[in-house]
Coordinates of N, CA and C in Angstrom, one line a residue:
Chain A
D1 N 140.3 133.9 104.8 CA 140.5 135.1 104.4 C 141.9 135.7 104.3
T2 N 142.4 136.4 103.5 CA 143.6 137.0 103.4 C 143.6 138.2 104.3
A3 N 144.4 138.4 105.2 CA 144.5 139.4 106.3 C 145.1 140.5 105.6
V4 N 146.3 140.6 105.1 CA 147.1 141.7 104.4 C 147.6 140.7 102.7
S5 N 147.1 141.6 101.9 CA 147.1 141.0 100.6 C 148.1 142.2 99.8
Q6 N 148.9 141.8 98.9 CA 149.5 142.7 97.9 C 149.6 141.9 96.4
T7 N 149.2 142.9 95.4 CA 149.5 142.7 94.2 C 150.3 143.8 93.3
P8 N 151.2 143.1 92.5 CA 151.2 141.9 92.0 C 152.1 141.1 93.2
K9 N 152.3 139.6 92.8 CA 153.2 139.0 93.7 C 154.5 138.8 93.0
Y10 N 154.6 139.2 91.9 CA 155.9 139.1 90.9 C 155.4 140.3 90.2
L11 N 156.8 141.1 89.8 CA 156.9 142.0 88.8 C 158.3 142.0 88.5
V12 N 158.2 141.9 86.9 CA 159.6 142.0 86.2 C 159.2 143.2 85.2
T13 N 160.3 144.0 85.3 CA 160.1 145.4 84.5 C 161.4 145.8 83.7
Q14 N 161.5 146.9 83.0 CA 162.8 147.5 82.7 C 163.1 148.6 83.3
M15 N 164.5 148.8 83.5 CA 165.1 149.9 84.0 C 164.3 151.4 83.5
G16 N 164.0 152.3 84.1 CA 163.5 153.5 83.8 C 161.8 153.3 83.8
N17 N 161.4 152.4 84.0 CA 159.7 152.3 84.1 C 159.2 152.7 85.3
D18 N 158.0 152.9 85.4 CA 157.5 153.4 86.6 C 156.5 152.3 86.9
K19 N 156.4 151.9 88.3 CA 155.4 150.9 88.6 C 154.7 151.1 89.9
S20 N 153.8 150.2 90.3 CA 152.9 150.5 91.4 C 152.8 149.0 92.2
I21 N 152.8 149.1 93.4 CA 152.4 147.8 94.0 C 151.3 148.2 95.1
K22 N 150.4 147.3 95.1 CA 149.1 147.5 95.9 C 149.1 146.8 97.0
C23 N 148.5 147.4 98.3 CA 148.5 146.7 99.3 C 147.0 146.9 100.1
E24 N 146.6 145.9 100.6 CA 144.9 145.9 101.3 C 145.1 145.0 102.4
Q25 N 144.5 145.6 103.8 CA 144.4 144.8 104.7 C 142.9 145.0 105.3
N26 N 142.6 143.8 105.7 CA 141.0 143.6 106.3 C 140.9 143.3 107.6
L27 N 142.0 143.7 108.3 CA 142.2 143.6 109.6 C 141.5 144.9 110.6
G28 N 141.2 145.7 109.8 CA 140.7 146.9 110.7 C 141.7 147.8 111.4
H29 N 143.3 147.4 111.1 CA 144.3 148.0 111.6 C 144.2 149.5 111.1
D30 N 145.1 150.3 112.2 CA 144.9 151.8 111.6 C 146.3 152.1 111.0
T31 N 147.5 151.1 111.2 CA 148.8 151.7 110.8 C 149.4 150.6 109.8
M32 N 149.7 151.0 108.6 CA 150.4 150.2 107.4 C 151.6 150.6 107.2
Y33 N 152.4 149.8 106.9 CA 153.9 149.8 106.4 C 154.3 149.4 105.2
W34 N 155.7 149.8 104.8 CA 156.4 149.1 103.6 C 157.8 148.9 103.9
Y35 N 157.9 147.5 103.6 CA 159.0 147.0 104.1 C 160.0 146.6 102.7
K36 N 161.4 146.6 102.5 CA 162.1 146.3 101.4 C 163.1 145.2 102.3
Q37 N 163.1 144.0 101.5 CA 164.1 143.0 101.8 C 165.0 142.9 100.7
D38 N 166.3 143.2 101.0 CA 167.2 143.2 99.9 C 167.7 141.9 99.5
S39 N 169.0 141.8 98.7 CA 169.6 140.3 98.4 C 170.3 139.8 99.7
K40 N 170.5 140.5 100.4 CA 171.0 140.2 101.6 C 170.3 139.7 102.7
K41 N 169.0 139.7 102.4 CA 167.8 139.2 103.3 C 167.4 140.1 104.5
F42 N 168.2 141.4 104.4 CA 168.0 142.3 105.1 C 166.4 143.2 104.9
L43 N 165.7 142.8 106.2 CA 164.4 143.5 106.2 C 164.2 145.1 106.6
K44 N 164.0 146.0 106.0 CA 164.2 147.3 106.2 C 162.7 148.2 106.1
I45 N 162.5 148.9 107.0 CA 161.3 149.6 106.9 C 161.4 150.9 106.1
M46 N 160.4 151.1 105.3 CA 160.6 152.2 104.1 C 159.5 153.5 104.7
F47 N 158.3 152.9 104.8 CA 157.5 154.2 105.1 C 156.4 153.4 106.2
S48 N 155.7 154.5 106.8 CA 154.6 153.8 107.9 C 153.4 154.7 107.7
Y49 N 152.2 154.5 107.6 CA 150.9 155.3 107.7 C 150.2 154.9 108.8
N50 N 149.7 156.1 109.4 CA 148.7 155.8 110.5 C 147.4 156.6 110.4
N51 N 146.4 155.9 110.0 CA 145.3 156.5 109.5 C 145.3 157.7 108.4
K52 N 146.1 157.0 107.3 CA 146.2 157.9 106.2 C 147.6 158.8 106.3
E53 N 147.8 159.0 107.7 CA 148.9 160.1 107.7 C 150.4 159.6 107.9
L54 N 151.3 160.0 107.0 CA 152.5 159.6 107.0 C 153.2 159.7 108.4
I55 N 153.8 158.7 109.0 CA 154.7 158.8 110.3 C 156.0 158.3 110.4
I56 N 156.3 157.5 109.4 CA 157.4 157.0 109.1 C 158.0 157.3 107.9
N57 N 159.1 157.8 107.6 CA 159.6 158.0 106.2 C 161.0 157.9 106.3
E58 N 161.6 156.7 106.1 CA 163.0 156.4 106.2 C 163.7 157.0 104.9
T59 N 165.2 157.0 105.1 CA 165.8 157.7 104.0 C 165.7 156.7 102.7
V60 N 164.6 157.0 101.8 CA 164.4 156.5 100.6 C 164.3 157.4 99.6
P61 N 165.0 157.0 98.5 CA 164.9 158.1 97.3 C 163.6 158.5 97.0
N62 N 163.4 159.6 96.5 CA 162.0 160.4 96.4 C 161.6 159.6 95.0
R63 N 162.0 158.8 94.4 CA 161.4 157.8 93.5 C 160.3 157.0 94.1
F64 N 160.4 156.9 95.2 CA 159.3 155.9 96.0 C 158.4 156.9 96.6
S65 N 157.1 156.7 96.1 CA 156.1 157.4 97.0 C 154.9 156.6 97.3
P66 N 154.7 156.5 98.7 CA 153.7 155.7 99.1 C 152.4 156.7 99.1
K67 N 151.1 155.9 98.8 CA 149.9 156.8 98.7 C 148.7 155.8 99.6
S68 N 148.0 156.6 100.6 CA 147.1 155.8 101.2 C 145.6 156.4 101.0
P69 N 144.8 155.8 100.2 CA 143.7 156.3 100.0 C 142.5 156.2 101.2
D70 N 142.8 155.3 101.9 CA 141.8 155.0 103.1 C 142.9 154.2 103.9
K71 N 142.4 153.9 105.1 CA 143.0 153.1 106.2 C 143.3 151.6 106.0
A72 N 142.7 151.3 104.9 CA 142.7 149.9 104.5 C 143.8 149.5 103.2
H73 N 144.4 150.5 102.8 CA 145.2 150.7 101.6 C 146.3 151.5 101.8
L74 N 147.5 150.8 101.4 CA 148.7 151.7 101.2 C 149.4 151.1 100.0
N75 N 149.3 152.0 99.1 CA 150.1 151.6 97.6 C 151.5 152.2 97.6
L76 N 152.3 151.6 96.9 CA 153.8 152.0 96.6 C 154.0 152.2 95.1
H77 N 154.3 153.5 95.0 CA 154.5 153.7 93.5 C 156.2 154.2 93.4
I78 N 156.7 153.6 92.3 CA 158.3 153.8 92.2 C 158.4 154.3 90.7
N79 N 158.8 155.5 90.8 CA 159.3 155.9 89.2 C 160.7 155.6 88.9
S80 N 160.9 155.6 87.7 CA 162.2 155.7 87.2 C 163.1 154.2 87.7
L81 N 162.5 153.3 87.7 CA 162.8 152.2 88.2 C 164.3 151.9 87.9
E82 N 165.4 151.4 89.0 CA 166.8 151.3 88.9 C 167.0 149.5 89.1
L83 N 168.1 149.2 88.7 CA 168.5 147.9 89.1 C 168.4 147.5 90.5
G84 N 168.9 148.4 91.1 CA 169.1 148.6 92.6 C 167.9 148.4 93.6
D85 N 166.8 148.6 92.7 CA 165.3 148.7 93.3 C 165.0 147.1 93.4
S86 N 165.6 146.1 92.7 CA 165.2 144.9 92.8 C 165.4 144.3 94.0
A87 N 164.3 143.9 94.6 CA 164.0 143.4 96.1 C 162.8 142.7 96.1
V88 N 162.6 142.0 97.3 CA 161.2 141.7 97.8 C 160.5 142.8 98.6
Y89 N 159.4 143.3 98.4 CA 158.8 144.5 99.1 C 157.6 143.8 99.8
F90 N 157.6 144.2 101.2 CA 156.5 143.6 102.1 C 155.7 144.8 102.3
C91 N 154.4 144.6 102.5 CA 153.5 145.4 103.2 C 153.1 144.7 104.6
A92 N 152.8 145.5 105.4 CA 152.4 145.1 106.8 C 151.3 146.0 107.4
S93 N 150.8 145.7 108.5 CA 149.8 146.5 109.2 C 149.8 146.0 110.7
S94 N 149.4 147.0 111.5 CA 149.3 146.6 113.1 C 148.1 147.6 113.6
Q95 N 147.8 147.3 114.9 CA 146.8 148.1 115.5 C 147.7 148.3 116.9
G96 N 147.7 149.7 117.3 CA 148.2 150.0 118.4 C 149.7 149.4 118.5
T97 N 149.9 148.5 119.6 CA 151.4 148.2 120.0 C 151.4 146.8 119.4
S98 N 150.3 146.4 118.9 CA 150.8 144.6 118.6 C 151.6 144.3 117.4
G99 N 151.9 143.1 117.5 CA 152.9 142.9 116.6 C 152.2 143.1 115.1
Q100 N 153.1 143.3 113.9 CA 152.9 143.6 112.6 C 152.5 142.4 111.9
H101 N 151.3 142.4 111.1 CA 151.0 141.3 110.2 C 151.4 141.8 108.8
F102 N 152.3 140.7 108.1 CA 152.8 141.0 106.9 C 152.0 140.5 105.8
G103 N 152.1 140.9 104.7 CA 151.5 140.4 103.4 C 152.4 139.4 102.8
P104 N 152.2 138.7 101.9 CA 153.1 137.7 101.2 C 154.1 138.1 100.4
G105 N 154.4 139.5 100.2 CA 155.5 140.0 99.5 C 155.3 140.2 97.9
T106 N 156.2 141.0 97.2 CA 156.1 141.1 95.9 C 157.4 141.3 95.4
R107 N 157.8 140.3 94.8 CA 159.1 140.1 94.3 C 159.5 141.2 92.8
L108 N 160.1 142.2 93.2 CA 160.2 143.2 91.9 C 161.8 142.7 91.3
T109 N 161.8 142.5 90.0 CA 163.0 142.3 89.2 C 163.1 143.2 88.1
V110 N 164.0 144.1 88.3 CA 164.4 145.2 87.2 C 165.5 144.8 86.3
T111 N 165.1 144.8 85.2 CA 166.3 144.4 84.1 C 166.8 145.4 83.3
Chain B
D1 N 175.0 150.6 109.6 CA 175.0 150.2 111.2 C 173.9 149.4 111.6
Q2 N 174.3 148.1 111.8 CA 173.2 147.2 112.2 C 173.0 147.0 113.7
Q3 N 171.7 147.6 114.0 CA 171.5 147.5 115.4 C 171.1 146.4 116.1
V4 N 170.4 145.3 115.3 CA 170.0 144.1 115.6 C 170.8 143.3 114.9
K5 N 171.4 142.0 115.6 CA 172.2 141.3 115.1 C 171.8 139.7 115.3
Q6 N 171.7 138.8 114.3 CA 171.7 137.7 114.5 C 172.7 136.8 113.8
N7 N 173.7 136.5 114.6 CA 174.9 136.1 114.1 C 175.2 134.7 113.7
S8 N 174.1 133.9 114.0 CA 174.1 132.7 113.2 C 173.1 132.7 112.2
P9 N 173.7 132.4 111.0 CA 172.7 132.3 109.8 C 171.9 131.3 109.9
S10 N 172.4 130.2 110.1 CA 171.7 128.7 110.1 C 171.8 128.1 111.3
L11 N 171.0 127.1 111.7 CA 170.8 126.2 112.9 C 170.1 124.9 112.5
S12 N 170.6 123.7 112.9 CA 170.0 122.4 112.5 C 170.0 121.9 114.0
V13 N 168.8 121.3 113.9 CA 168.3 120.7 115.5 C 167.4 119.7 114.9
Q14 N 167.9 118.4 115.9 CA 166.9 117.2 115.8 C 165.4 117.4 116.3
E15 N 164.7 116.8 115.6 CA 163.2 117.0 116.1 C 163.3 116.5 117.5
G16 N 162.3 117.1 118.5 CA 162.2 116.8 119.7 C 163.1 117.5 120.6
R17 N 164.2 118.1 119.9 CA 165.2 118.8 120.7 C 164.7 120.3 121.1
I18 N 165.7 120.9 121.8 CA 165.3 122.2 121.8 C 166.1 123.1 120.8
S19 N 165.5 124.0 120.3 CA 166.2 125.1 119.3 C 166.3 126.2 119.9
I20 N 167.5 127.0 120.0 CA 167.7 128.3 120.5 C 168.3 129.2 119.7
L21 N 167.5 130.4 119.4 CA 167.9 131.3 118.6 C 168.3 132.3 119.0
N22 N 169.5 133.1 118.9 CA 169.9 134.3 119.4 C 169.9 135.5 118.8
C23 N 169.8 136.4 119.7 CA 169.8 137.9 118.8 C 170.5 139.0 119.9
D24 N 171.3 139.6 119.2 CA 171.9 140.9 120.1 C 171.6 142.0 119.5
Y25 N 171.3 143.2 120.4 CA 171.2 144.4 119.9 C 172.1 145.4 120.4
T26 N 172.2 146.7 120.0 CA 173.0 147.7 120.5 C 172.3 149.0 120.8
N27 N 171.2 149.2 120.6 CA 170.5 150.4 120.7 C 169.8 150.3 122.1
S28 N 170.2 151.0 123.2 CA 169.7 151.1 124.5 C 168.2 151.7 124.7
M29 N 167.9 152.3 123.5 CA 166.5 152.7 123.6 C 165.4 151.7 123.3
F30 N 165.9 150.4 122.8 CA 165.0 149.3 122.3 C 164.2 149.0 123.6
D31 N 162.9 148.9 123.7 CA 162.2 148.7 124.7 C 161.2 147.5 124.6
Y32 N 161.0 147.1 123.1 CA 160.3 145.9 122.7 C 160.8 145.2 121.9
F33 N 160.7 143.9 122.0 CA 161.4 142.9 121.1 C 160.3 141.8 120.7
L34 N 160.6 141.3 119.3 CA 159.6 140.5 118.6 C 160.4 139.4 117.9
W35 N 159.8 138.4 117.7 CA 160.2 137.4 116.9 C 159.4 137.0 116.0
Y36 N 159.9 136.9 114.7 CA 158.9 136.5 113.5 C 159.5 135.4 113.0
K37 N 158.6 134.5 112.2 CA 158.9 133.3 111.4 C 158.6 133.5 110.0
K38 N 159.5 133.1 109.1 CA 159.1 133.3 107.7 C 159.3 132.2 106.8
Y39 N 158.3 131.6 106.1 CA 158.5 130.5 105.3 C 158.9 131.1 104.0
P40 N 159.5 130.2 103.0 CA 159.8 130.8 101.7 C 158.6 131.2 101.1
A41 N 158.6 132.4 100.2 CA 157.4 133.0 99.6 C 156.5 133.4 100.1
E42 N 156.7 133.6 101.6 CA 155.3 134.2 102.4 C 156.0 135.3 103.2
G43 N 155.0 136.2 103.8 CA 155.5 137.3 104.8 C 155.7 136.6 105.8
P44 N 156.7 137.3 106.7 CA 156.9 137.0 108.2 C 155.5 137.0 109.1
T45 N 155.6 136.1 110.0 CA 154.7 135.9 110.8 C 155.2 136.2 112.1
F46 N 154.2 136.9 112.7 CA 154.6 137.3 114.3 C 154.4 136.0 115.0
L47 N 155.4 135.9 116.1 CA 155.5 134.5 116.8 C 155.1 135.0 118.3
I48 N 156.2 135.7 118.8 CA 156.1 136.2 120.3 C 156.9 137.4 120.5
S49 N 156.7 138.2 121.6 CA 157.2 139.3 121.9 C 157.4 139.4 123.4
I50 N 158.4 140.3 123.7 CA 158.7 140.8 125.2 C 158.8 142.1 125.4
S51 N 158.4 142.7 126.4 CA 158.7 144.0 126.9 C 160.0 144.1 127.6
S52 N 160.6 145.1 127.6 CA 161.9 145.3 128.3 C 161.6 145.3 129.9
I53 N 160.4 145.3 130.3 CA 160.1 145.2 131.9 C 160.3 143.8 132.2
K54 N 160.1 142.8 131.3 CA 160.0 141.5 131.6 C 161.4 140.7 131.4
D55 N 161.7 139.7 131.8 CA 163.1 139.0 131.3 C 162.4 137.6 130.6
K56 N 161.1 137.4 130.7 CA 160.8 136.0 129.9 C 159.2 136.0 129.5
N57 N 159.1 135.6 128.5 CA 157.6 135.3 128.2 C 157.5 134.0 127.3
E58 N 156.6 133.6 127.6 CA 156.1 132.1 127.2 C 154.9 131.9 126.4
D59 N 154.8 131.2 125.3 CA 153.8 130.8 124.6 C 153.6 129.6 124.0
G60 N 153.2 128.6 124.8 CA 153.2 126.9 124.4 C 154.6 126.6 124.1
R61 N 155.1 126.2 122.9 CA 156.4 125.8 122.9 C 157.7 126.8 122.8
F62 N 157.0 128.0 122.7 CA 157.9 129.2 122.5 C 158.2 130.2 123.6
T63 N 159.5 130.2 124.0 CA 159.9 131.2 125.2 C 161.0 131.9 124.6
V64 N 160.6 133.4 124.9 CA 161.7 134.3 124.7 C 162.1 135.0 125.9
F65 N 163.6 134.9 126.1 CA 164.3 135.5 127.2 C 165.2 136.9 126.9
L66 N 165.0 137.7 127.5 CA 165.7 138.8 127.6 C 166.6 138.9 128.6
N67 N 167.8 139.6 128.2 CA 169.0 139.9 129.1 C 169.3 141.2 128.9
K68 N 168.4 142.4 129.4 CA 168.9 143.6 129.1 C 170.3 144.1 129.5
S69 N 171.0 143.6 130.4 CA 172.4 143.9 130.6 C 173.3 143.6 129.4
A70 N 173.0 142.2 129.1 CA 173.7 142.0 127.9 C 173.4 142.4 126.5
K71 N 172.1 143.0 126.6 CA 171.6 143.5 125.2 C 171.3 142.1 124.4
H72 N 170.9 141.1 125.0 CA 170.8 139.8 124.4 C 169.3 139.6 124.6
L73 N 168.9 138.7 123.3 CA 167.6 138.0 123.7 C 167.8 136.6 122.9
S74 N 166.8 135.9 123.2 CA 167.0 134.2 122.8 C 165.6 133.8 122.7
L75 N 165.3 132.9 121.6 CA 164.1 132.3 121.3 C 164.3 130.8 121.7
H76 N 163.4 130.0 122.4 CA 163.6 128.7 122.8 C 162.3 127.9 122.2
I77 N 162.5 127.0 121.5 CA 161.5 126.4 121.1 C 161.7 125.0 121.4
V78 N 160.6 124.5 122.2 CA 160.8 123.1 122.8 C 159.3 122.3 122.8
P79 N 159.2 121.1 122.1 CA 160.2 120.6 121.5 C 160.3 120.8 120.1
S80 N 161.3 121.0 119.4 CA 161.2 121.4 118.0 C 160.5 120.3 116.8
Q81 N 159.9 120.7 116.1 CA 159.1 120.1 115.2 C 159.5 120.5 113.8
P82 N 159.3 119.4 112.7 CA 159.9 119.8 111.2 C 159.1 121.0 110.9
G83 N 157.8 121.2 111.1 CA 157.2 122.4 110.7 C 157.6 123.8 111.3
D84 N 158.5 123.6 112.2 CA 159.2 124.7 112.6 C 160.3 125.3 111.9
S85 N 160.8 124.4 110.8 CA 161.7 124.8 109.8 C 161.4 126.0 109.1
A86 N 162.1 127.1 109.2 CA 161.7 128.4 108.8 C 163.1 129.2 108.8
V87 N 163.0 130.6 108.5 CA 163.9 131.5 108.8 C 163.1 132.4 110.0
Y88 N 164.0 132.7 110.9 CA 163.4 133.5 112.2 C 164.0 134.7 112.3
F89 N 163.4 135.8 112.3 CA 163.8 137.2 112.3 C 163.7 137.6 113.9
C90 N 164.6 138.5 114.5 CA 164.5 139.2 115.6 C 164.2 140.5 115.3
A91 N 163.3 141.2 115.9 CA 163.1 142.9 115.8 C 162.9 143.5 117.0
A92 N 163.2 144.9 117.0 CA 163.1 145.5 118.3 C 162.6 146.8 118.0
R93 N 162.0 147.5 118.9 CA 161.4 148.9 118.7 C 161.9 149.8 119.8
A94 N 162.0 150.8 119.5 CA 162.5 152.1 120.4 C 161.6 152.7 121.0
L95 N 161.8 153.1 122.2 CA 160.6 153.8 122.9 C 160.5 155.2 122.3
G96 N 159.4 155.5 121.7 CA 159.0 156.9 121.0 C 159.2 156.9 119.5
T97 N 159.1 155.8 119.0 CA 159.5 155.8 117.6 C 158.3 155.2 116.8
A98 N 157.3 155.6 117.3 CA 155.9 155.0 116.7 C 155.9 153.5 116.8
S99 N 155.8 152.9 115.4 CA 155.7 151.5 115.4 C 157.3 151.0 114.6
K100 N 158.1 151.7 114.5 CA 159.2 151.3 113.6 C 160.1 150.2 114.2
L101 N 160.1 149.2 113.4 CA 160.6 147.9 113.8 C 162.0 147.7 113.2
T102 N 162.9 147.5 114.0 CA 164.5 147.1 113.3 C 164.6 145.9 113.3
F103 N 165.1 145.0 112.2 CA 165.0 143.6 112.1 C 166.5 143.4 112.0
G104 N 166.7 142.0 112.5 CA 168.0 141.3 112.4 C 167.8 140.5 110.9
T105 N 169.1 140.0 110.5 CA 169.0 139.6 109.3 C 168.4 138.0 109.0
G106 N 168.1 137.4 110.3 CA 167.6 136.1 110.1 C 168.5 134.9 110.5
T107 N 167.9 133.9 111.1 CA 168.5 132.5 111.3 C 167.6 131.6 110.6
R108 N 168.2 130.8 109.6 CA 167.4 129.8 109.3 C 167.4 128.5 109.9
L109 N 166.5 128.1 110.5 CA 166.2 126.9 111.2 C 165.8 125.6 110.6
Q110 N 166.5 124.6 110.6 CA 166.2 123.2 109.9 C 166.0 122.3 111.1
V111 N 164.9 121.8 111.2 CA 164.6 120.7 112.1 C 164.5 119.4 111.5
T112 N 165.3 118.6 111.7 CA 165.6 117.2 111.2 C 164.8 116.0 111.8
L113 N 164.5 115.1 111.1 CA 163.8 114.0 111.7 C 164.9 113.2 112.4

């Protein structure tokens, strides 16, 4: 059983488009995250939700909007995509102070 | 400003030998440290962690050492196995920052036969 799943795994789109990445976890965790891994392989947190409430919101362009319909889901919507948005986006979840469980990643390519 | 640094981008070790991966940090507020392992096209997988009140934590073949005065931690893998070949990320969490993790840039470990 997949613990943290993301769809799609690959996403190729043109500049200016709007796209969404979905994330679901079946671990019963109360906290979920979005990370971005850029071309330099630097893994950086973007957002975190705890019980559907936004608790971490790093310096991210407001074209990026997370949405958590329930504890098990955290989606990432990106408006007006730019070339610099090309990266691998990872969703993760955790419970309390435990280590975070990551999804397989979504490779976004903006052309 | 990179608060967690892994200065060795890659490391090659023979099977059966010890692998030592290093990590340095600059933020004195970090109180919890984690190591993750990542295979290509997969997400990072949690390996082992250590609280700042300890200087060593062991889990099977994996041991993490923390030297707070030097702001340095290391991951030891003994004995190294070919399946350990992956990218290893060091991460740190600061007191009072919810669950925010700051990651290093990773070290690629290659275990050779």
